[in-house]
PDB file of C-alpha atoms in Angstrom:
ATOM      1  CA  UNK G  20      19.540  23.120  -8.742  1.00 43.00           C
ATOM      2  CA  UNK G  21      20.739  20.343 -10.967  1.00 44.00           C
ATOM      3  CA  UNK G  22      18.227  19.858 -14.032  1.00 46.00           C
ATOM      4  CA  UNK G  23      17.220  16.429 -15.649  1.00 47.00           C
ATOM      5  CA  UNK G  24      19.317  16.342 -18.386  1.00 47.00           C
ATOM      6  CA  UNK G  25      21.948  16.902 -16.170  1.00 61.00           C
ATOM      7  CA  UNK G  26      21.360  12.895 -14.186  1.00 67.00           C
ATOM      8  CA  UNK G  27      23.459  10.450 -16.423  1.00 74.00           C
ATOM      9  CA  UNK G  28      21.024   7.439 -17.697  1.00 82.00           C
ATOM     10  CA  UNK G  29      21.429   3.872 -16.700  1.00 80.00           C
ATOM     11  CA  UNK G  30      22.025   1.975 -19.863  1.00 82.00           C
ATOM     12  CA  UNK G  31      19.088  -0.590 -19.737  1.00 80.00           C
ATOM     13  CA  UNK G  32      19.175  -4.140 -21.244  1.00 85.00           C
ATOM     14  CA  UNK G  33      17.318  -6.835 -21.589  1.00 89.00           C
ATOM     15  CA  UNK G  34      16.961  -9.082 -18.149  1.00 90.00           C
ATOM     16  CA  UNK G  35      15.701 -12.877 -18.077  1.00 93.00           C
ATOM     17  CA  UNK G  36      14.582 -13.616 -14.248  1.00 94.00           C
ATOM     18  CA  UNK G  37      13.564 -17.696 -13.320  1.00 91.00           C
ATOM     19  CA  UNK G  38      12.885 -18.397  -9.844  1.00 88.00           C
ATOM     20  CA  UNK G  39      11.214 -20.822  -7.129  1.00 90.00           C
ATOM     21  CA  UNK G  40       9.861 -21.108  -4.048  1.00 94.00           C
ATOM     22  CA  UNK G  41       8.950 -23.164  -1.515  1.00 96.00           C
ATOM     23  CA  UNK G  42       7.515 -23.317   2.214  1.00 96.00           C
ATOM     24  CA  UNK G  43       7.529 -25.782   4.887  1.00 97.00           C
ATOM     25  CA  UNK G  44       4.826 -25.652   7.917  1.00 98.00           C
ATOM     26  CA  UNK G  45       4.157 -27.234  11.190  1.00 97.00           C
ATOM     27  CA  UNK G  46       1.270 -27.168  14.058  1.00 97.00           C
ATOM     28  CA  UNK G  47       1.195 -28.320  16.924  1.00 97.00           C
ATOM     29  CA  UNK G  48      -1.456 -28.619  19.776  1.00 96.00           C
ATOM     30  CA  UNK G  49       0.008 -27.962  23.089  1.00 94.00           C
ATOM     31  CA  UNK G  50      -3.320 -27.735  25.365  1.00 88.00           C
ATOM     32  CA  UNK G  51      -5.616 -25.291  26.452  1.00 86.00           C
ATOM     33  CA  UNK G  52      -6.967 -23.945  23.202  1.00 95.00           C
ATOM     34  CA  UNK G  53      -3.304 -23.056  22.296  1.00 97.00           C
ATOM     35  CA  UNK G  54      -1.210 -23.972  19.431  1.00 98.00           C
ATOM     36  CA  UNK G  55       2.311 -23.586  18.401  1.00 98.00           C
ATOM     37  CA  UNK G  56       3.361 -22.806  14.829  1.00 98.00           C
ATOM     38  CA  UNK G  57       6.186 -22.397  13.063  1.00 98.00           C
ATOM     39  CA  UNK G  58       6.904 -22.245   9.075  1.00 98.00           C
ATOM     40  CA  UNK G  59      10.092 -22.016   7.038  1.00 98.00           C
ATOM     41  CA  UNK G  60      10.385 -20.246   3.343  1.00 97.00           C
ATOM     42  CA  UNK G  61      12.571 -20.004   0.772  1.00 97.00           C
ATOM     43  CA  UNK G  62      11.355 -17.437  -2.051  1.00 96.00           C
ATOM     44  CA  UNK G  63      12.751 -15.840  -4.978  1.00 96.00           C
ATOM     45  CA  UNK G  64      11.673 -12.266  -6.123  1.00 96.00           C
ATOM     46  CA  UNK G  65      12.548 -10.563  -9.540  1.00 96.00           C
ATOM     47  CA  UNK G  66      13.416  -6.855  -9.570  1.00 96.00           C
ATOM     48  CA  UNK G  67       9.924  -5.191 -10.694  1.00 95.00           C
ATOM     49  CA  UNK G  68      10.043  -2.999 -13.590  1.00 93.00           C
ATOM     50  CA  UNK G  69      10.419   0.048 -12.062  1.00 93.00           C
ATOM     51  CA  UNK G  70      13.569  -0.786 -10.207  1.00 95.00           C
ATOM     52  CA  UNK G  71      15.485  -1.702 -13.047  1.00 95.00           C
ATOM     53  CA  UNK G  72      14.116   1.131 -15.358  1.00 93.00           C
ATOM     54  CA  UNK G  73      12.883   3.713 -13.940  1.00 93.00           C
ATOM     55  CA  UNK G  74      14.274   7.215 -14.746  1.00 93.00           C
ATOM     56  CA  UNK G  75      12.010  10.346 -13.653  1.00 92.00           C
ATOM     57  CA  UNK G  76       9.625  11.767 -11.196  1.00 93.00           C
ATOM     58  CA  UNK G  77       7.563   9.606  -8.825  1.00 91.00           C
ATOM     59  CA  UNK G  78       4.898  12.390  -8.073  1.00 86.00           C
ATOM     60  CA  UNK G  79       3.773   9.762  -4.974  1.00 87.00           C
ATOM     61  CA  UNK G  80       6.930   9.697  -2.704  1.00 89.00           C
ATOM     62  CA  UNK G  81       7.962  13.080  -4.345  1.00 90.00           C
ATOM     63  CA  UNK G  82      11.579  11.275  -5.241  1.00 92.00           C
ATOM     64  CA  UNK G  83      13.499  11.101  -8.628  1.00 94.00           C
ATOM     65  CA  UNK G  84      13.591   7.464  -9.176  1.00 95.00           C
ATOM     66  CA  UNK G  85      16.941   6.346 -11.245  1.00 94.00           C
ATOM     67  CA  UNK G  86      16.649   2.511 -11.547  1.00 94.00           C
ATOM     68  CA  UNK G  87      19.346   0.168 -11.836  1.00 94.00           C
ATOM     69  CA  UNK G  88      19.400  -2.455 -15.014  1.00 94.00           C
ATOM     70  CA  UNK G  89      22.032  -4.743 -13.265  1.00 94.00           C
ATOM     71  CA  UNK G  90      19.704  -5.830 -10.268  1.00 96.00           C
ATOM     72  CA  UNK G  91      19.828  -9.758  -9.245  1.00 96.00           C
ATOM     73  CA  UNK G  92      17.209 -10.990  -7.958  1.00 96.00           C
ATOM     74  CA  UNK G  93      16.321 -11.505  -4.068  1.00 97.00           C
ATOM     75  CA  UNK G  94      16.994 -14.576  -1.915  1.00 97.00           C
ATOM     76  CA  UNK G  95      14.963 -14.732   1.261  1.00 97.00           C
ATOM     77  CA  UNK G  96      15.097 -17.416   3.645  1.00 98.00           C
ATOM     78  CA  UNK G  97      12.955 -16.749   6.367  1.00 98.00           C
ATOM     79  CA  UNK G  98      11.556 -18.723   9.736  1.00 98.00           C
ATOM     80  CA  UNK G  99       8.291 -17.698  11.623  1.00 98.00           C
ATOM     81  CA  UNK G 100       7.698 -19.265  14.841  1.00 98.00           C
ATOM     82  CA  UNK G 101       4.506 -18.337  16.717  1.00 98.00           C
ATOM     83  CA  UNK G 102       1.794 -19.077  19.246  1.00 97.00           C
ATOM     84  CA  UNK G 103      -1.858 -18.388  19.015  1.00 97.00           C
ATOM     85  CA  UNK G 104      -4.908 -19.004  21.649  1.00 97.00           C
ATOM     86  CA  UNK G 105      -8.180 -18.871  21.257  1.00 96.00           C
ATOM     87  CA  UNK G 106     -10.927 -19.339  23.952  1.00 95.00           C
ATOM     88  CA  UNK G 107     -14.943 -17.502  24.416  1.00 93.00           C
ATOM     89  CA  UNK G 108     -13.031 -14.729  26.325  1.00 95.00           C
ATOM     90  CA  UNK G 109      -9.421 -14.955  24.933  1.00 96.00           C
ATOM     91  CA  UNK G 110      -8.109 -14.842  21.321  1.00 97.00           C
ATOM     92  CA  UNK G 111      -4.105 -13.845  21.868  1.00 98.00           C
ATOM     93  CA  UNK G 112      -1.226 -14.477  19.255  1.00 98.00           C
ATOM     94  CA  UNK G 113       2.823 -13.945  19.309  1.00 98.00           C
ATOM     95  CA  UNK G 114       4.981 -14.051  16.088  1.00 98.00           C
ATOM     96  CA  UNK G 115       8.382 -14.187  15.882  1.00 98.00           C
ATOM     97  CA  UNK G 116      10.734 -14.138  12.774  1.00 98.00           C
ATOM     98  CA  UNK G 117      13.810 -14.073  10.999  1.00 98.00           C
ATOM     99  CA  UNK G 118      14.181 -13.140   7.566  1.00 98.00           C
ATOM    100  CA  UNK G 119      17.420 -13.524   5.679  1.00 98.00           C
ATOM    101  CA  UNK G 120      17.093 -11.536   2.305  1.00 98.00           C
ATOM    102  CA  UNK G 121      19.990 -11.836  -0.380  1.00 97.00           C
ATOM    103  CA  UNK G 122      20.278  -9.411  -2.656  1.00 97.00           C
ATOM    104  CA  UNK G 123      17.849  -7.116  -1.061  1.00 97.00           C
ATOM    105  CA  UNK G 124      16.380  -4.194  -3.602  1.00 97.00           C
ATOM    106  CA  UNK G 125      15.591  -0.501  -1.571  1.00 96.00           C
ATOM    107  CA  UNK G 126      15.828   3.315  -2.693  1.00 93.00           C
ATOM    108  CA  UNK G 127      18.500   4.421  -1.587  1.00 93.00           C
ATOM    109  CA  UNK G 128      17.778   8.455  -1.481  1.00 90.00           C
ATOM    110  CA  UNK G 129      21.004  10.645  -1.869  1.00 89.00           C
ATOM    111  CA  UNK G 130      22.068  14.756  -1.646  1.00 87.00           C
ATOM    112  CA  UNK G 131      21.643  14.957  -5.182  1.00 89.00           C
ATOM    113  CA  UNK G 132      18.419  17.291  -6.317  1.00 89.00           C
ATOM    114  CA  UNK G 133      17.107  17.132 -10.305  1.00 89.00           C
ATOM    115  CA  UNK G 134      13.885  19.054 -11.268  1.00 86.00           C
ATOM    116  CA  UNK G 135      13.850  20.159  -7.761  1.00 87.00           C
ATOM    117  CA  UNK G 136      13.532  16.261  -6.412  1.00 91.00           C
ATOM    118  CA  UNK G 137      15.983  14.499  -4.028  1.00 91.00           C
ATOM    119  CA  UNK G 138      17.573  11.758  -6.138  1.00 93.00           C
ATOM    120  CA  UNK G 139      16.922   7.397  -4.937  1.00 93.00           C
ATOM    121  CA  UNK G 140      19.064   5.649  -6.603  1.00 94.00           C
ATOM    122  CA  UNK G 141      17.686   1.507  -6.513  1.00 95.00           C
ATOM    123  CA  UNK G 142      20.412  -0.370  -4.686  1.00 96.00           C
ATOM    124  CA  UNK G 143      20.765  -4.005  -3.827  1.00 96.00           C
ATOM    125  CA  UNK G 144      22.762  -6.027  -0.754  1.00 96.00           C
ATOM    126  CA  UNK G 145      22.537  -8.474   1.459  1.00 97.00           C
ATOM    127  CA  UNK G 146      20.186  -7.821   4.569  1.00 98.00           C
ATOM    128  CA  UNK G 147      18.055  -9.472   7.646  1.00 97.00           C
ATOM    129  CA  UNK G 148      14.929  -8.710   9.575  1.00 98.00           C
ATOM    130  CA  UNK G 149      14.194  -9.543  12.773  1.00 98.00           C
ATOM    131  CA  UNK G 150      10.928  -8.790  14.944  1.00 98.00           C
ATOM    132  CA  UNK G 151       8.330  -9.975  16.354  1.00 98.00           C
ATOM    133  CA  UNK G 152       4.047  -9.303  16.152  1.00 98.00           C
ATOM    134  CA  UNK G 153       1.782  -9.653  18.969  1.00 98.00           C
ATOM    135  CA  UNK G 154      -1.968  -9.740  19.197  1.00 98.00           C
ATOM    136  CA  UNK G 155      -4.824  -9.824  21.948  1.00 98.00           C
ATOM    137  CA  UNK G 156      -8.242  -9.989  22.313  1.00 98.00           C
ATOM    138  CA  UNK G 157      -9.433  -9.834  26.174  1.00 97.00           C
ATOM    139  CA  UNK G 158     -13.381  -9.962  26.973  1.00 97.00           C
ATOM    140  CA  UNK G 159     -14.242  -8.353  29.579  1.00 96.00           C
ATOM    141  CA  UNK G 160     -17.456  -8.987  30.239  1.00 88.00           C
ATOM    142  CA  UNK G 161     -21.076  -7.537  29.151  1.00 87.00           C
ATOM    143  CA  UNK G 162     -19.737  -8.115  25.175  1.00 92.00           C
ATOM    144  CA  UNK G 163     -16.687  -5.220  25.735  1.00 97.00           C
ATOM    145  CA  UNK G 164     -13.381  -6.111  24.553  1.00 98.00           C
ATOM    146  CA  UNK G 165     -10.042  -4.875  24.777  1.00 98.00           C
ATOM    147  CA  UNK G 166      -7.788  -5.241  22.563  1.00 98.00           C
ATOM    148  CA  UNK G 167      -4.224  -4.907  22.195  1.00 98.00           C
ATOM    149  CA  UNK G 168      -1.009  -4.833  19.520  1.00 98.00           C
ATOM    150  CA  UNK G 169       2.539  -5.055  19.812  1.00 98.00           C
ATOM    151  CA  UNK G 170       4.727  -4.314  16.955  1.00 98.00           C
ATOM    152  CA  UNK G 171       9.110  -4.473  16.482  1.00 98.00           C
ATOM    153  CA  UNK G 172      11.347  -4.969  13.711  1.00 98.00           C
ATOM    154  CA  UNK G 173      14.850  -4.686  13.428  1.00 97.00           C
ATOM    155  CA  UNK G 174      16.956  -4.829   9.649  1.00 97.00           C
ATOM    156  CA  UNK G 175      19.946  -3.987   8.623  1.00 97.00           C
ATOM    157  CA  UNK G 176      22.043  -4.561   5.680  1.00 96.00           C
ATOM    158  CA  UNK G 177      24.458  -6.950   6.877  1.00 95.00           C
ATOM    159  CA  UNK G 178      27.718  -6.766   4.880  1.00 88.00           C
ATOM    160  CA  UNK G 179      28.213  -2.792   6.108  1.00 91.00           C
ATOM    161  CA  UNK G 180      25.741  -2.594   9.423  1.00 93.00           C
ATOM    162  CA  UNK G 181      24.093  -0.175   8.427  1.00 95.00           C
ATOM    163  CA  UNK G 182      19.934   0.385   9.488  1.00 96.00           C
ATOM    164  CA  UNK G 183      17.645   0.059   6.254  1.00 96.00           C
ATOM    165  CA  UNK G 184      15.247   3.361   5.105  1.00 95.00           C
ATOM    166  CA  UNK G 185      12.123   3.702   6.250  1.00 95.00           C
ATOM    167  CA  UNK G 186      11.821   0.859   8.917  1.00 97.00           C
ATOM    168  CA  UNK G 187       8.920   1.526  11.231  1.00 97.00           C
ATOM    169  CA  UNK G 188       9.733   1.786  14.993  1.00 98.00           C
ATOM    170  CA  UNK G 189       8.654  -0.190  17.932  1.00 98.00           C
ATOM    171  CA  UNK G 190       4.789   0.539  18.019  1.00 98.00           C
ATOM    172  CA  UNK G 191       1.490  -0.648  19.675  1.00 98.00           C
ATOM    173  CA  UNK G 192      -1.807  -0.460  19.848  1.00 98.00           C
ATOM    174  CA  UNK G 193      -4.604   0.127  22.864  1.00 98.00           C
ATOM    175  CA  UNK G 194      -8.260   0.038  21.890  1.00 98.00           C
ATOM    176  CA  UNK G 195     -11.992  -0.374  23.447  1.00 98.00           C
ATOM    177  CA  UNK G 196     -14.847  -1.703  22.153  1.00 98.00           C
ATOM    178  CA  UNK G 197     -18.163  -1.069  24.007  1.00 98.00           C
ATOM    179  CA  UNK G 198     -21.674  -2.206  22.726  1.00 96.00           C
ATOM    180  CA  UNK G 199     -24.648  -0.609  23.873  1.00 94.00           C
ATOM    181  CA  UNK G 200     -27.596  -2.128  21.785  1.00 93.00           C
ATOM    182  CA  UNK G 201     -26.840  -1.114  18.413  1.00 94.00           C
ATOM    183  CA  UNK G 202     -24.208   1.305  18.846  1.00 97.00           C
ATOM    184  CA  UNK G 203     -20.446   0.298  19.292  1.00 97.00           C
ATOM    185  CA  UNK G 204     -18.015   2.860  20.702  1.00 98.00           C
ATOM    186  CA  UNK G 205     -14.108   2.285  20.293  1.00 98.00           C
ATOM    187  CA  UNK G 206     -11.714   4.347  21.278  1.00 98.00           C
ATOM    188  CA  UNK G 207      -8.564   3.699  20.716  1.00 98.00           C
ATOM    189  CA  UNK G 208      -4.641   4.815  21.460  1.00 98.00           C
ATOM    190  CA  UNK G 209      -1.863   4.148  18.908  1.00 98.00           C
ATOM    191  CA  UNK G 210       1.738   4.776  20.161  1.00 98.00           C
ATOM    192  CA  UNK G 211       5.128   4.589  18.743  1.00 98.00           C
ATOM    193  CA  UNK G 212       8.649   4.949  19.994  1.00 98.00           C
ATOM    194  CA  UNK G 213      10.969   7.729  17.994  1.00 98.00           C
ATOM    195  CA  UNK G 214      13.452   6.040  15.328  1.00 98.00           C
ATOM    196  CA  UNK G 215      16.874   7.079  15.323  1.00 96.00           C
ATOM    197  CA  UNK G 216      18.046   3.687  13.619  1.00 95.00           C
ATOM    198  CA  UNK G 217      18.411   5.529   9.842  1.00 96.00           C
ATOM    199  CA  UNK G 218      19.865   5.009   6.997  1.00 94.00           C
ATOM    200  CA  UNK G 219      22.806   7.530   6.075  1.00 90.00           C
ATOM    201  CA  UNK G 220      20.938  10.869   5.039  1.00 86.00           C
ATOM    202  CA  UNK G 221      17.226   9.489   6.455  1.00 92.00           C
ATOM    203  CA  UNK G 222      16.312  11.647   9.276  1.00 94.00           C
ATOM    204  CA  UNK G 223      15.333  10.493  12.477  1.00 97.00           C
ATOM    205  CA  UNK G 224      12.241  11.038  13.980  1.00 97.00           C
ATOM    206  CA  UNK G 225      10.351  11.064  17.262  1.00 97.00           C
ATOM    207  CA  UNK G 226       7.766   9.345  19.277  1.00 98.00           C
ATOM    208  CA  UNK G 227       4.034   9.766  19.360  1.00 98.00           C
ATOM    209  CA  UNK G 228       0.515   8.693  20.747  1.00 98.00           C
ATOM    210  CA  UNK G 229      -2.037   9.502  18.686  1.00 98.00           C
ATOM    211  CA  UNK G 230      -6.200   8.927  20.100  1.00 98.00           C
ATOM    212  CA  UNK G 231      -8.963   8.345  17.906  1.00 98.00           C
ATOM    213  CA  UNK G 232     -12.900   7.372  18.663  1.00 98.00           C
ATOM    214  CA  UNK G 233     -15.476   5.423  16.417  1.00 98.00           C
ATOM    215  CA  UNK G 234     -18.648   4.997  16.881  1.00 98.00           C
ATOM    216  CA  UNK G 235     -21.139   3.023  14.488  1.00 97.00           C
ATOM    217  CA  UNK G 236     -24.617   2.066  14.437  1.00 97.00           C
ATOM    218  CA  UNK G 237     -26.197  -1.271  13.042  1.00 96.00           C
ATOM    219  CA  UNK G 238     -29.432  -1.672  11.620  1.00 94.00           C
ATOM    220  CA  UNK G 239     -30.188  -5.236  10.567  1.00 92.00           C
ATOM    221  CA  UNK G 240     -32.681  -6.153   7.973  1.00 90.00           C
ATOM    222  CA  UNK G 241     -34.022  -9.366   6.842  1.00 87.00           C
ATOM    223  CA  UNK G 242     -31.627  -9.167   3.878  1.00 92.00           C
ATOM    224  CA  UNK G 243     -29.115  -6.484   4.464  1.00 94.00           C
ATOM    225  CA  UNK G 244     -27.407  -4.928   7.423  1.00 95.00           C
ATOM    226  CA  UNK G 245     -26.973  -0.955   7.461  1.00 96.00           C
ATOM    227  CA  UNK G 246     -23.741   0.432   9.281  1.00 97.00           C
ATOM    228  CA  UNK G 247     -23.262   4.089   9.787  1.00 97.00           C
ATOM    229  CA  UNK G 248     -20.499   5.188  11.773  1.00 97.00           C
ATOM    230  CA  UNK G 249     -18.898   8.545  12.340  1.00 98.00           C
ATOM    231  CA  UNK G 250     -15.057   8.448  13.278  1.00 97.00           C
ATOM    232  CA  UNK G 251     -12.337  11.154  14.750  1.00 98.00           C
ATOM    233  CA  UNK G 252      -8.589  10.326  14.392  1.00 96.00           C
ATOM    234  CA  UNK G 253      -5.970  12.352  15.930  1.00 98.00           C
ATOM    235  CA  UNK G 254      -8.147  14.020  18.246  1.00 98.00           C
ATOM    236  CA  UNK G 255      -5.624  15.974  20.507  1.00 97.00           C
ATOM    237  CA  UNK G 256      -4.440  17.131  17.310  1.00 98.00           C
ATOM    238  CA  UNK G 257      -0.886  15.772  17.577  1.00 97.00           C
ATOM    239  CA  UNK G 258       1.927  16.945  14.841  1.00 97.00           C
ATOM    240  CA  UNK G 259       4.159  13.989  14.158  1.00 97.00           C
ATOM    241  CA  UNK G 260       5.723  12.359  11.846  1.00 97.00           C
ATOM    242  CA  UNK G 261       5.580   8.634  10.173  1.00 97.00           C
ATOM    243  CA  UNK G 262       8.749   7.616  10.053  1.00 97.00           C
ATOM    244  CA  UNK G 263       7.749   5.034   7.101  1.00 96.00           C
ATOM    245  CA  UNK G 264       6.210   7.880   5.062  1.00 95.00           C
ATOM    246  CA  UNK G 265       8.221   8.885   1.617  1.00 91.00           C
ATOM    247  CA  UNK G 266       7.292  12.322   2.803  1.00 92.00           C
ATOM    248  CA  UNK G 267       7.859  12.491   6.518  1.00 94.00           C
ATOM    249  CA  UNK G 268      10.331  15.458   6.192  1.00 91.00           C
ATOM    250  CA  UNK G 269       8.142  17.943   3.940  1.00 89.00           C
ATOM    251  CA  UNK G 270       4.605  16.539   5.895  1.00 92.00           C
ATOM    252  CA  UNK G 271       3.684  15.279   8.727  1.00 95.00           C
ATOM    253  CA  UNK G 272       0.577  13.246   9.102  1.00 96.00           C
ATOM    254  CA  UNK G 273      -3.333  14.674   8.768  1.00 93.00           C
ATOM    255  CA  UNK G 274      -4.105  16.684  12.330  1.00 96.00           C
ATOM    256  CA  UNK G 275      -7.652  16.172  13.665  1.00 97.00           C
ATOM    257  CA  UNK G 276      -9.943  15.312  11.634  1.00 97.00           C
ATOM    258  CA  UNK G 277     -14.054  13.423  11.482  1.00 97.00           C
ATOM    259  CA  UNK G 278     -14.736  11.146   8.586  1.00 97.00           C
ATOM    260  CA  UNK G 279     -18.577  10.143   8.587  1.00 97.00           C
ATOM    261  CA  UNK G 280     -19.291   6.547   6.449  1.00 97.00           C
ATOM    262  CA  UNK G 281     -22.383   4.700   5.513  1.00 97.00           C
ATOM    263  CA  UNK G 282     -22.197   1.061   4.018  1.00 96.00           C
ATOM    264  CA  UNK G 283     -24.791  -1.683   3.306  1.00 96.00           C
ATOM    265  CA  UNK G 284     -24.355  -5.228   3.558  1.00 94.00           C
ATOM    266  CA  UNK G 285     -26.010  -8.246   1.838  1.00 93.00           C
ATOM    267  CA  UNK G 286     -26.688 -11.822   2.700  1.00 86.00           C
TER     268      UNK G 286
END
């Protein structure tokens, strides 16, 4: 095991960062309760702090962070177009988009262990994102909804090819809610694909459904409402992994579990 005094130090200096931004929108009403929308960016972001500087432990994503004083800053030129509806028994939307980041900052994590942590070395390159988000709320009747998600993204670095870290894979989302005077009961299915688009020494990992169930009460007041609700998550007590998770290969996620909450709001 290689210690810390053993990791060369980056040699910082001082850095001066100016940048600007700006955004362009448009909506349009195409009929039916339904509008199309589309917007177009062009932002500047300075390296933080930490990816310029740091050199040490991050206890949080269990990584030795060695930060790079040479970082530009990003470029991203991005376009969103998108649809949305929204009726008594229908809210639905679709997102699309295209982001083109120069200069793009990530952790690159390498083979190289100090104080018994794998070594992510900040890196910067050119990159692009594409996905899309979708969204929809169906009533069917007697106040129960269902409701639904859709989720993809694809980026890659785009001078070498190469997939980014840590870049969630195709997912969506299933879920119920039921009334029943003043009790609401939701279950609800999450499910992802397995993601073998990795960067270099990233691991893979595979696909998953997990099911969880909440169920609240409401008591309204003149003044204040009182929610208590009891939840289970992961109730088939899957093992898997997330593939955005700093820690995915020494922990998966939390098996089944209950979580009991009680809130109060005013008005």
């Amino acid at each position: 095991e290689e210690r810390h005094d053993e990791q060369e130090i980056p040699t910082a200096r001082d850095r001066d960062f100016t940048g600007e931004s700006v955004s362009m929108g448009f909506l349009a009403d195409i009929g039916s309760n339904t509008a199309f929308v589309t917007n177009v960016t062009l932002s500047h972001r300075a390296p933080s702090l930490g990816e310029l500087y740091n050199f040490g432990p991050h206890t949080g994503s269990l990584m030795f962070e060695v930060g790079n004083p040479e970082l530009d800053s990003e470029t991203t030129v991005g376009l969103d177009v998108g649809l949305r509806h929204q009726d008594p028994k229908l809210k639905a939307s679709f997102n699309a988009y295209r982001y083109s980041i120069g200069n793009f900052v990530f952790g690159s994590m390498t083979d190289r262990i100090v104080d018994g942590l794998r070594v992510a070395n900040f890196l910067q390159a050119d990159s692009r994102f594409v996905g899309f988000e979708a969204e929809a709320n169906r009533r069917l009747g007697g106040g129960v909804w269902l409701n639904a998600g859709l989720g993809f993204v694809d980026a890659e670095l785009t001078t070498s090819q190469e997939s980014l870290p840590r870049i969630a894979p195709f997912r969506g989302r299933l879920s119920l809610d039921v009334p029943y005077k003043s009790f609401t009961l939701s279950p609800e299915v999450i499910l992802a694909a397995s993601q073998d688009q990795v960067y270099r020494t990233e691991t893979a990992t595979g696909g998953y459904s997990v099911i969880n169930m909440r169920l609240s009460y409401v008591w309204a007041r003149a003044t204040m409402v009182h929610i208590i609700s009891a939840a289970g998550y992961n109730l088939t007590n899957k093992l898997y992994r997330n593939h955005t998770s700093f820690i995915k290969d020494l922990a998966p996620e939390i098996g089944r579990g209950v979580r009991i909450g009680y809130s109060v709001r005013f008005f």
